[in-house]
């Protein structure tokens, strides 16, 4: 059991995590992102492509802040396994169902770390001839980003620390925490 949804500090397998971004700060920023995207896509019907599993919580909150018509679809990649650092390779586990030819596509990511996943997905989606492909990510670890990626909308720049909560996992758990927690440096 997780002792408190919004405890300041939690212990996971003997390691301490502290709140990095609290629930209300996340909600405020997600609303701003939704408003900005709605303005930028006025007159269009974009397709939001959620990257499973990490982006589901952000995805659900983001699209409820979109005030124009939109569609949704999902794809799934595997890159991390159960480790805390990127494995350096990406696999597609679930493909898109939607036909994105001539459509305006917005990839929704939880976090951009090395940037490999985004580079891979952008080239994958572009090969299906959409009208445009943009990226929204809740978090960006800019110090860790090695690939040349254009991020169109970024919720928060964060330090190069392992984070959990609000969709982000530690060995598949802790996605249900309402705030984002970072591993404390020892
Ligand atoms: P990238 O391909 O190195 O940019 O890694 C992106 C993916 O790695 C994200 O979509 C997450 O699923 C995962 N990831 C990166 N950093 C973290 C983290 O700090 N906690 C949990 N998952 C992470
Ligand atoms: Mg992810």
Coordinates of N, CA and C and ligand atoms in Angstrom, one line a residue:
X1 N 0.8 -1.2 0.0 CA 0.0 0.0 0.0 C 0.9 1.3 0.0
X2 N 0.4 2.3 -0.7 CA 1.2 3.6 -0.7 C 0.6 4.4 0.4
X3 N 1.4 4.7 1.4 CA 0.9 5.3 2.7 C 0.0 6.5 2.4
X4 N 0.4 7.5 1.7 CA -0.4 8.7 1.4 C -0.2 9.0 0.0
X5 N -1.4 9.4 -0.7 CA -1.3 9.8 -2.1 C -0.3 11.0 -2.3
X6 N -0.3 11.9 -1.3 CA 0.4 13.2 -1.5 C 1.4 13.4 -0.4
X7 N 2.0 12.3 0.1 CA 3.1 12.5 1.1 C 4.2 13.3 0.5
X8 N 5.0 14.0 1.3 CA 6.1 14.8 0.8 C 7.2 13.9 0.3
X9 N 7.3 12.8 1.0 CA 8.4 11.9 0.7 C 7.9 10.4 0.8
X10 N 8.4 9.6 -0.1 CA 8.0 8.2 -0.1 C 9.2 7.3 -0.2
X11 N 9.2 6.1 0.3 CA 10.3 5.2 0.2 C 9.9 4.0 -0.7
X12 N 10.7 3.8 -1.7 CA 10.4 2.7 -2.7 C 11.6 1.8 -2.7
X13 N 11.4 0.5 -2.3 CA 12.5 -0.4 -2.2 C 13.7 0.1 -1.5
X14 N 13.5 0.8 -0.4 CA 14.6 1.4 0.4 C 15.2 2.7 -0.1
X15 N 14.7 3.2 -1.3 CA 15.2 4.4 -1.8 C 14.2 5.5 -1.6
X16 N 14.7 6.7 -1.2 CA 13.8 7.8 -0.9 C 13.5 8.7 -2.1
X17 N 12.2 9.0 -2.3 CA 11.8 9.9 -3.4 C 11.1 11.1 -2.7
X18 N 11.3 12.3 -3.2 CA 10.6 13.5 -2.7 C 9.8 14.2 -3.8
X19 N 8.8 15.0 -3.4 CA 8.0 15.7 -4.4 C 8.8 16.6 -5.2
X20 N 8.7 16.5 -6.5 CA 9.4 17.4 -7.4 C 8.3 18.4 -8.0
X21 N 7.2 17.9 -8.4 CA 6.1 18.8 -8.9 C 4.8 18.3 -8.3
X22 N 4.1 19.2 -7.5 CA 2.9 18.7 -6.8 C 1.7 18.8 -7.7
X23 N 0.6 18.1 -7.2 CA -0.6 17.9 -8.0 C -1.1 19.2 -8.6
X24 N -1.3 20.2 -7.8 CA -1.9 21.5 -8.3 C -1.1 22.2 -9.3
X25 N 0.3 22.1 -9.2 CA 1.2 22.7 -10.2 C 1.0 22.0 -11.5
X26 N 0.9 20.7 -11.4 CA 0.8 19.9 -12.7 C -0.5 20.3 -13.3
X27 N -1.6 20.3 -12.6 CA -2.9 20.6 -13.2 C -3.0 21.9 -13.8
X28 N -2.4 22.9 -13.2 CA -2.4 24.3 -13.7 C -1.6 24.3 -15.1
X29 N -0.5 23.6 -15.1 CA 0.4 23.6 -16.3 C -0.3 22.9 -17.5
X30 N -1.0 21.7 -17.1 CA -1.7 20.9 -18.1 C -2.8 21.8 -18.8
X31 N -3.5 22.5 -17.9 CA -4.6 23.4 -18.4 C -4.0 24.4 -19.4
X32 N -2.8 25.0 -19.1 CA -2.2 26.0 -20.0 C -1.8 25.3 -21.3
X33 N -1.3 24.1 -21.2 CA -0.9 23.4 -22.5 C -2.1 23.2 -23.3
X34 N -3.2 22.7 -22.7 CA -4.4 22.5 -23.4 C -4.9 23.7 -24.1
X35 N -4.9 24.8 -23.4 CA -5.4 26.1 -24.0 C -4.5 26.5 -25.2
X36 N -3.2 26.4 -25.0 CA -2.3 26.8 -26.1 C -2.5 25.9 -27.3
X37 N -2.6 24.6 -27.1 CA -2.8 23.7 -28.3 C -4.1 24.0 -28.9
X38 N -5.1 24.2 -28.2 CA -6.5 24.5 -28.7 C -6.4 25.7 -29.6
X39 N -5.7 26.7 -29.2 CA -5.5 28.0 -30.0 C -4.8 27.7 -31.3
X40 N -3.6 27.0 -31.1 CA -2.8 26.7 -32.3 C -3.4 25.9 -33.3
X41 N -4.4 25.0 -32.9 CA -5.0 24.1 -33.9 C -6.5 24.5 -34.2
X42 N -6.8 25.7 -33.9 CA -8.2 26.2 -34.2 C -8.5 25.9 -35.7
X43 N -9.7 25.4 -36.0 CA -10.1 25.1 -37.4 C -9.6 23.7 -37.9
X44 N -8.8 23.0 -37.1 CA -8.3 21.7 -37.4 C -8.9 20.7 -36.5
X45 N -8.7 19.4 -36.9 CA -9.1 18.3 -36.0 C -7.9 17.4 -35.8
X46 N -7.1 17.7 -34.8 CA -5.8 17.0 -34.7 C -6.1 15.6 -34.1
X47 N -5.2 14.6 -34.3 CA -5.2 13.3 -33.6 C -4.1 13.3 -32.6
X48 N -4.5 13.1 -31.3 CA -3.5 13.0 -30.2 C -3.1 11.5 -30.2
X49 N -1.8 11.3 -30.2 CA -1.3 9.9 -30.2 C -0.6 9.8 -28.8
X50 N -1.2 9.0 -27.9 CA -0.6 8.8 -26.6 C 0.3 7.6 -26.7
X51 N 1.4 7.8 -26.0 CA 2.5 6.7 -25.9 C 2.3 5.9 -24.6
X52 N 1.8 4.7 -24.8 CA 1.6 3.8 -23.7 C 2.9 3.3 -23.0
X53 N 2.9 3.0 -21.7 CA 1.8 3.3 -20.8 C 1.9 4.6 -20.1
X54 N 3.1 5.2 -20.1 CA 3.5 6.3 -19.2 C 2.6 7.6 -19.4
X55 N 2.1 7.8 -20.7 CA 1.5 9.1 -20.9 C 0.0 9.1 -20.6
X56 N -0.6 7.9 -20.1 CA -2.1 7.9 -20.0 C -2.7 8.9 -19.1
X57 N -2.0 9.2 -18.0 CA -2.6 10.1 -17.0 C -2.6 11.5 -17.5
X58 N -1.4 11.9 -18.0 CA -1.2 13.2 -18.7 C -2.2 13.3 -19.9
X59 N -2.3 12.3 -20.7 CA -3.1 12.3 -21.9 C -4.6 12.6 -21.5
X60 N -5.1 11.9 -20.5 CA -6.5 12.0 -20.1 C -6.7 13.4 -19.6
X61 N -5.8 14.0 -18.8 CA -6.0 15.4 -18.3 C -5.8 16.4 -19.4
X62 N -4.9 16.1 -20.3 CA -4.6 17.1 -21.4 C -5.8 17.2 -22.3
X63 N -6.4 16.1 -22.8 CA -7.4 16.2 -23.8 C -8.7 16.8 -23.2
X64 N -8.9 16.7 -21.8 CA -10.0 17.3 -21.2 C -9.8 18.9 -21.1
X65 N -8.6 19.3 -21.5 CA -8.4 20.8 -21.5 C -8.3 21.2 -23.0
X66 N -8.7 20.4 -23.9 CA -8.7 20.7 -25.4 C -10.1 21.2 -25.7
X67 N -10.3 22.4 -26.3 CA -11.6 22.9 -26.5 C -12.0 22.8 -28.0
X68 N -11.2 22.2 -28.8 CA -11.6 22.0 -30.2 C -11.8 20.5 -30.4
X69 N -12.4 20.1 -31.6 CA -12.6 18.7 -31.9 C -11.3 18.0 -32.0
X70 N -11.2 16.8 -31.5 CA -10.0 16.1 -31.7 C -10.3 14.6 -31.7
X71 N -9.3 13.8 -32.1 CA -9.4 12.3 -32.0 C -8.2 11.8 -31.3
X72 N -8.3 10.5 -30.9 CA -7.2 10.0 -30.1 C -6.8 8.6 -30.6
X73 N -5.6 8.2 -30.5 CA -5.1 6.9 -30.7 C -3.9 6.6 -29.9
X74 N -3.4 5.4 -29.8 CA -2.3 5.1 -29.0 C -1.3 4.2 -29.7
X75 N 0.0 4.3 -29.3 CA 0.9 3.3 -29.7 C 1.8 3.0 -28.5
X76 N 2.5 1.9 -28.6 CA 3.3 1.5 -27.4 C 4.7 1.1 -27.8
X77 N 5.6 1.6 -27.1 CA 7.0 1.4 -27.3 C 7.6 0.7 -26.1
X78 N 8.7 0.0 -26.2 CA 9.4 -0.5 -25.1 C 10.8 0.0 -25.2
X79 N 11.3 0.7 -24.2 CA 12.7 1.2 -24.3 C 13.5 0.9 -23.0
X80 N 12.8 1.0 -21.8 CA 13.5 1.0 -20.6 C 13.6 -0.4 -19.9
X81 N 12.6 -1.3 -20.2 CA 12.6 -2.5 -19.4 C 12.3 -2.1 -18.0
X82 N 12.9 -2.7 -17.0 CA 12.7 -2.3 -15.6 C 13.8 -1.5 -15.1
X83 N 14.7 -1.0 -15.9 CA 15.9 -0.3 -15.4 C 15.5 1.2 -15.3
X84 N 16.4 1.9 -14.6 CA 16.2 3.4 -14.4 C 16.9 4.2 -15.4
X85 N 17.7 3.6 -16.3 CA 18.3 4.4 -17.4 C 17.9 3.7 -18.7
X86 N 17.9 4.6 -19.7 CA 17.5 4.2 -21.0 C 18.3 3.1 -21.6
X87 N 17.7 2.0 -22.2 CA 18.5 0.9 -22.7 C 19.1 1.2 -24.0
X88 N 18.7 2.3 -24.6 CA 19.4 2.7 -25.9 C 18.7 2.1 -27.1
X89 N 17.7 1.3 -26.9 CA 17.0 0.8 -28.1 C 15.5 0.8 -27.9
X90 N 14.8 1.0 -29.0 CA 13.3 1.1 -28.9 C 12.7 0.1 -29.8
X91 N 11.6 -0.5 -29.3 CA 10.8 -1.4 -30.0 C 9.3 -1.0 -30.1
X92 N 8.7 -1.2 -31.2 CA 7.2 -0.9 -31.3 C 6.5 -2.1 -30.8
X93 N 5.6 -2.0 -29.8 CA 4.9 -3.1 -29.3 C 3.4 -3.1 -29.8
X94 N 2.9 -1.9 -29.9 CA 1.5 -1.7 -30.4 C 1.5 -0.6 -31.5
X95 N 1.0 -0.9 -32.6 CA 0.9 0.1 -33.7 C -0.3 0.9 -33.6
X96 N -0.4 2.0 -34.4 CA -1.6 2.8 -34.5 C -2.7 2.1 -35.2
X97 N -3.9 2.4 -34.9 CA -5.1 2.0 -35.6 C -5.6 3.0 -36.6
X98 N -5.4 4.3 -36.2 CA -5.9 5.4 -37.1 C -5.1 5.5 -38.4
X99 N -5.8 6.0 -39.4 CA -5.2 6.4 -40.6 C -4.8 7.8 -40.5
X100 N -3.5 8.1 -40.5 CA -3.0 9.5 -40.2 C -2.6 10.2 -41.4
X101 N -2.9 9.6 -42.6 CA -2.5 10.3 -43.9 C -3.2 11.7 -43.9
X102 N -2.5 12.7 -44.2 CA -3.0 14.1 -44.3 C -3.5 14.7 -43.0
X103 N -3.3 14.0 -41.9 CA -3.9 14.5 -40.6 C -2.8 15.3 -39.8
X104 N -3.3 16.0 -38.9 CA -2.4 16.8 -38.0 C -2.3 15.9 -36.7
X105 N -1.0 15.5 -36.5 CA -0.8 14.5 -35.4 C 0.0 15.2 -34.3
X106 N -0.4 14.9 -33.1 CA 0.3 15.4 -31.9 C 0.7 14.2 -31.0
X107 N 2.0 14.0 -30.9 CA 2.4 12.9 -30.1 C 2.4 13.4 -28.6
X108 N 1.8 12.6 -27.7 CA 1.8 13.0 -26.3 C 2.7 12.0 -25.5
X109 N 3.7 12.6 -24.9 CA 4.7 11.8 -24.2 C 4.7 12.3 -22.7
X110 N 5.0 11.3 -21.8 CA 5.1 11.7 -20.4 C 6.5 12.4 -20.2
X111 N 7.5 11.9 -20.8 CA 8.9 12.4 -20.5 C 9.8 12.2 -21.6
X112 N 10.6 13.2 -22.0 CA 11.7 13.0 -22.9 C 13.0 13.0 -22.2
X113 N 13.7 11.9 -22.3 CA 15.0 11.7 -21.6 C 16.1 11.8 -22.7
X114 N 16.6 10.7 -23.2 CA 17.6 10.8 -24.3 C 17.1 11.4 -25.6
X115 N 15.8 11.2 -25.8 CA 15.1 11.7 -27.0 C 14.9 10.6 -28.1
X116 N 15.5 9.4 -27.8 CA 15.5 8.3 -28.8 C 14.0 7.9 -29.1
X117 N 13.2 7.8 -28.1 CA 11.8 7.4 -28.4 C 11.1 8.4 -29.4
X118 N 11.3 9.7 -29.1 CA 10.6 10.7 -30.0 C 11.2 10.6 -31.4
X119 N 12.5 10.5 -31.6 CA 13.1 10.4 -32.9 C 12.5 9.2 -33.6
X120 N 12.4 8.1 -32.9 CA 11.9 6.9 -33.5 C 10.4 7.1 -34.0
X121 N 9.6 7.6 -33.1 CA 8.2 7.8 -33.4 C 7.9 8.8 -34.5
X122 N 8.7 9.9 -34.4 CA 8.5 10.9 -35.5 C 8.8 10.3 -36.8
X123 N 9.8 9.5 -37.0 CA 10.1 9.0 -38.3 C 9.1 7.9 -38.7
X124 N 8.7 7.2 -37.7 CA 7.6 6.1 -38.0 C 6.3 6.8 -38.5
X125 N 5.9 7.9 -37.8 CA 4.6 8.5 -38.1 C 4.8 9.3 -39.4
X126 N 5.9 9.9 -39.6 CA 6.1 10.7 -40.9 C 6.0 9.8 -42.1
X127 N 6.4 8.5 -42.0 CA 6.4 7.6 -43.1 C 5.0 7.3 -43.5
X128 N 4.0 7.7 -42.7 CA 2.6 7.4 -43.0 C 1.9 8.7 -43.6
X129 N 2.8 9.7 -44.0 CA 2.3 10.9 -44.7 C 1.3 11.7 -44.0
X130 N 1.4 12.1 -42.7 CA 0.5 13.0 -42.1 C 0.8 14.4 -42.6
X131 N -0.2 15.3 -42.4 CA 0.0 16.7 -42.8 C 1.1 17.4 -41.9
X132 N 1.0 17.0 -40.6 CA 2.0 17.6 -39.6 C 2.2 16.7 -38.4
X133 N 3.4 16.7 -37.8 CA 3.6 16.0 -36.6 C 4.2 16.9 -35.6
X134 N 3.6 17.1 -34.4 CA 4.2 17.9 -33.4 C 4.2 17.0 -32.1
X135 N 5.0 17.5 -31.1 CA 5.2 16.7 -29.9 C 4.8 17.6 -28.7
X136 N 4.0 17.0 -27.8 CA 3.9 17.6 -26.5 C 4.4 16.6 -25.4
X137 N 5.2 17.1 -24.5 CA 5.7 16.2 -23.5 C 5.5 17.0 -22.1
X138 N 5.1 16.2 -21.1 CA 4.9 16.9 -19.8 C 6.2 17.3 -19.2
X139 N 7.2 16.3 -19.3 CA 8.5 16.6 -18.7 C 9.7 16.5 -19.7
X140 N 10.7 17.2 -19.5 CA 11.9 17.1 -20.4 C 13.1 17.2 -19.5
X141 N 13.9 16.1 -19.6 CA 15.2 16.1 -18.9 C 16.3 16.6 -19.9
X142 N 16.4 17.9 -20.1 CA 17.2 18.4 -21.2 C 18.7 18.1 -21.1
X143 N 19.2 17.9 -19.8 CA 20.6 17.6 -19.7 C 20.9 16.2 -20.2
X144 N 19.9 15.3 -20.3 CA 20.0 13.9 -20.7 C 19.8 13.7 -22.2
X145 N 19.3 14.8 -22.8 CA 18.8 14.6 -24.2 C 20.0 14.6 -25.2
X146 N 20.2 13.5 -25.9 CA 21.4 13.3 -26.8 C 21.0 13.4 -28.2
X147 N 19.7 13.2 -28.5 CA 19.2 13.3 -29.9 C 18.7 14.7 -30.2
X148 N 18.8 15.0 -31.5 CA 18.3 16.3 -31.9 C 16.8 16.3 -32.1
X149 N 16.0 16.6 -31.1 CA 14.6 16.5 -31.2 C 13.9 17.9 -31.0
X150 N 12.9 18.2 -31.8 CA 12.2 19.4 -31.6 C 10.9 19.1 -30.7
X151 N 10.8 19.7 -29.6 CA 9.7 19.5 -28.7 C 8.8 20.8 -28.8
X152 N 7.6 20.6 -29.3 CA 6.8 21.8 -29.6 C 6.1 22.4 -28.3
X153 N 5.8 21.5 -27.4 CA 5.1 21.9 -26.1 C 5.8 21.1 -25.0
X154 N 6.3 21.8 -24.0 CA 6.9 21.2 -22.9 C 6.3 21.7 -21.6
X155 N 5.8 20.7 -20.7 CA 5.2 21.1 -19.5 C 6.3 21.7 -18.5
X156 N 7.3 20.9 -18.2 CA 8.3 21.3 -17.2 C 9.7 20.8 -17.7
X157 N 10.7 21.6 -17.6 CA 12.1 21.2 -17.7 C 12.4 20.6 -16.3
X158 N 13.0 19.4 -16.2 CA 13.4 18.9 -14.9 C 14.8 18.4 -14.9
X159 N 15.5 18.4 -13.7 CA 16.8 17.9 -13.6 C 17.0 16.4 -14.1
X160 N 18.2 16.0 -14.3 CA 18.4 14.6 -14.8 C 18.3 13.6 -13.6
X161 N 17.1 13.5 -13.1 CA 16.9 12.5 -12.0 C 15.8 11.6 -12.4
X162 N 15.8 10.4 -11.8 CA 14.7 9.4 -12.0 C 13.4 9.9 -11.3
X163 N 12.3 9.9 -12.1 CA 11.1 10.4 -11.5 C 9.9 9.4 -11.6
X164 N 9.0 9.4 -10.7 CA 7.9 8.5 -10.7 C 6.6 9.3 -10.4
X165 N 5.5 8.7 -10.7 CA 4.2 9.3 -10.4 C 3.5 9.9 -11.6
X166 N 2.2 10.2 -11.5 CA 1.5 10.9 -12.6 C 1.7 10.1 -13.9
X167 N 1.7 8.8 -13.9 CA 1.9 8.0 -15.1 C 3.2 7.3 -15.2
X168 N 4.2 8.0 -14.6 CA 5.6 7.4 -14.7 C 5.8 6.3 -13.6
X169 N 6.5 5.3 -14.0 CA 6.6 4.1 -13.2 C 8.0 3.8 -12.7
X170 N 8.0 3.0 -11.6 CA 9.2 2.4 -11.1 C 8.8 0.9 -11.2
X171 N 9.5 0.1 -12.0 CA 9.1 -1.3 -12.2 C 7.6 -1.5 -12.3
X172 N 7.0 -0.7 -13.1 CA 5.5 -0.7 -13.4 C 4.6 -0.2 -12.3
X173 N 5.2 0.2 -11.2 CA 4.3 0.7 -10.1 C 4.5 2.2 -9.9
X174 N 3.6 2.7 -9.0 CA 3.6 4.1 -8.6 C 3.1 5.1 -9.7
X175 N 2.5 4.6 -10.8 CA 1.9 5.4 -11.8 C 0.7 6.2 -11.2
X176 N 0.1 5.7 -10.2 CA -1.1 6.3 -9.6 C -0.9 7.4 -8.6
X177 N 0.4 7.7 -8.4 CA 0.7 8.9 -7.5 C 0.2 10.1 -8.2
X178 N -0.4 11.0 -7.4 CA -0.9 12.3 -8.0 C 0.1 13.3 -8.3
X179 N 1.2 13.3 -7.6 CA 2.3 14.3 -7.8 C 3.5 13.5 -8.5
X180 N 4.5 14.3 -8.9 CA 5.7 13.7 -9.5 C 6.8 13.7 -8.5
X181 N 7.4 12.6 -8.2 CA 8.4 12.4 -7.2 C 9.8 12.1 -7.9
X182 N 10.9 12.7 -7.3 CA 12.2 12.5 -7.9 C 13.0 11.7 -6.8
X183 N 13.9 10.8 -7.3 CA 14.8 10.1 -6.5 C 15.7 11.1 -5.8
X184 N 15.8 11.0 -4.5 CA 16.7 11.9 -3.7 C 18.1 11.6 -4.0
X185 N 18.9 12.6 -4.2 CA 20.4 12.4 -4.3 C 20.9 12.1 -3.0
X186 N 21.8 11.1 -2.9 CA 22.3 10.7 -1.6 C 23.7 11.3 -1.4
Ligands
LIG1 P1 14.0 8.4 -24.2 O1 13.7 7.6 -25.4 O2 15.4 8.2 -23.6 O3 13.7 9.9 -24.4 O4 13.0 7.9 -23.0 C1 11.7 8.2 -23.0 C2 10.9 7.1 -22.2 O5 11.6 6.6 -21.1 C3 9.7 7.8 -21.5 O6 8.6 7.8 -22.4 C4 9.5 7.0 -20.3 O7 8.7 5.9 -20.5 C5 10.9 6.5 -19.9 N1 11.5 7.4 -18.9 C6 12.5 8.3 -19.1 N2 12.9 8.8 -17.9 C7 12.1 8.3 -16.9 C8 12.0 8.5 -15.5 O8 12.7 9.3 -14.9 N3 11.1 7.7 -14.9 C9 10.2 6.8 -15.5 N4 10.3 6.6 -16.8 C10 11.2 7.3 -17.6
LIG2 MG1 6.9 6.6 -22.1

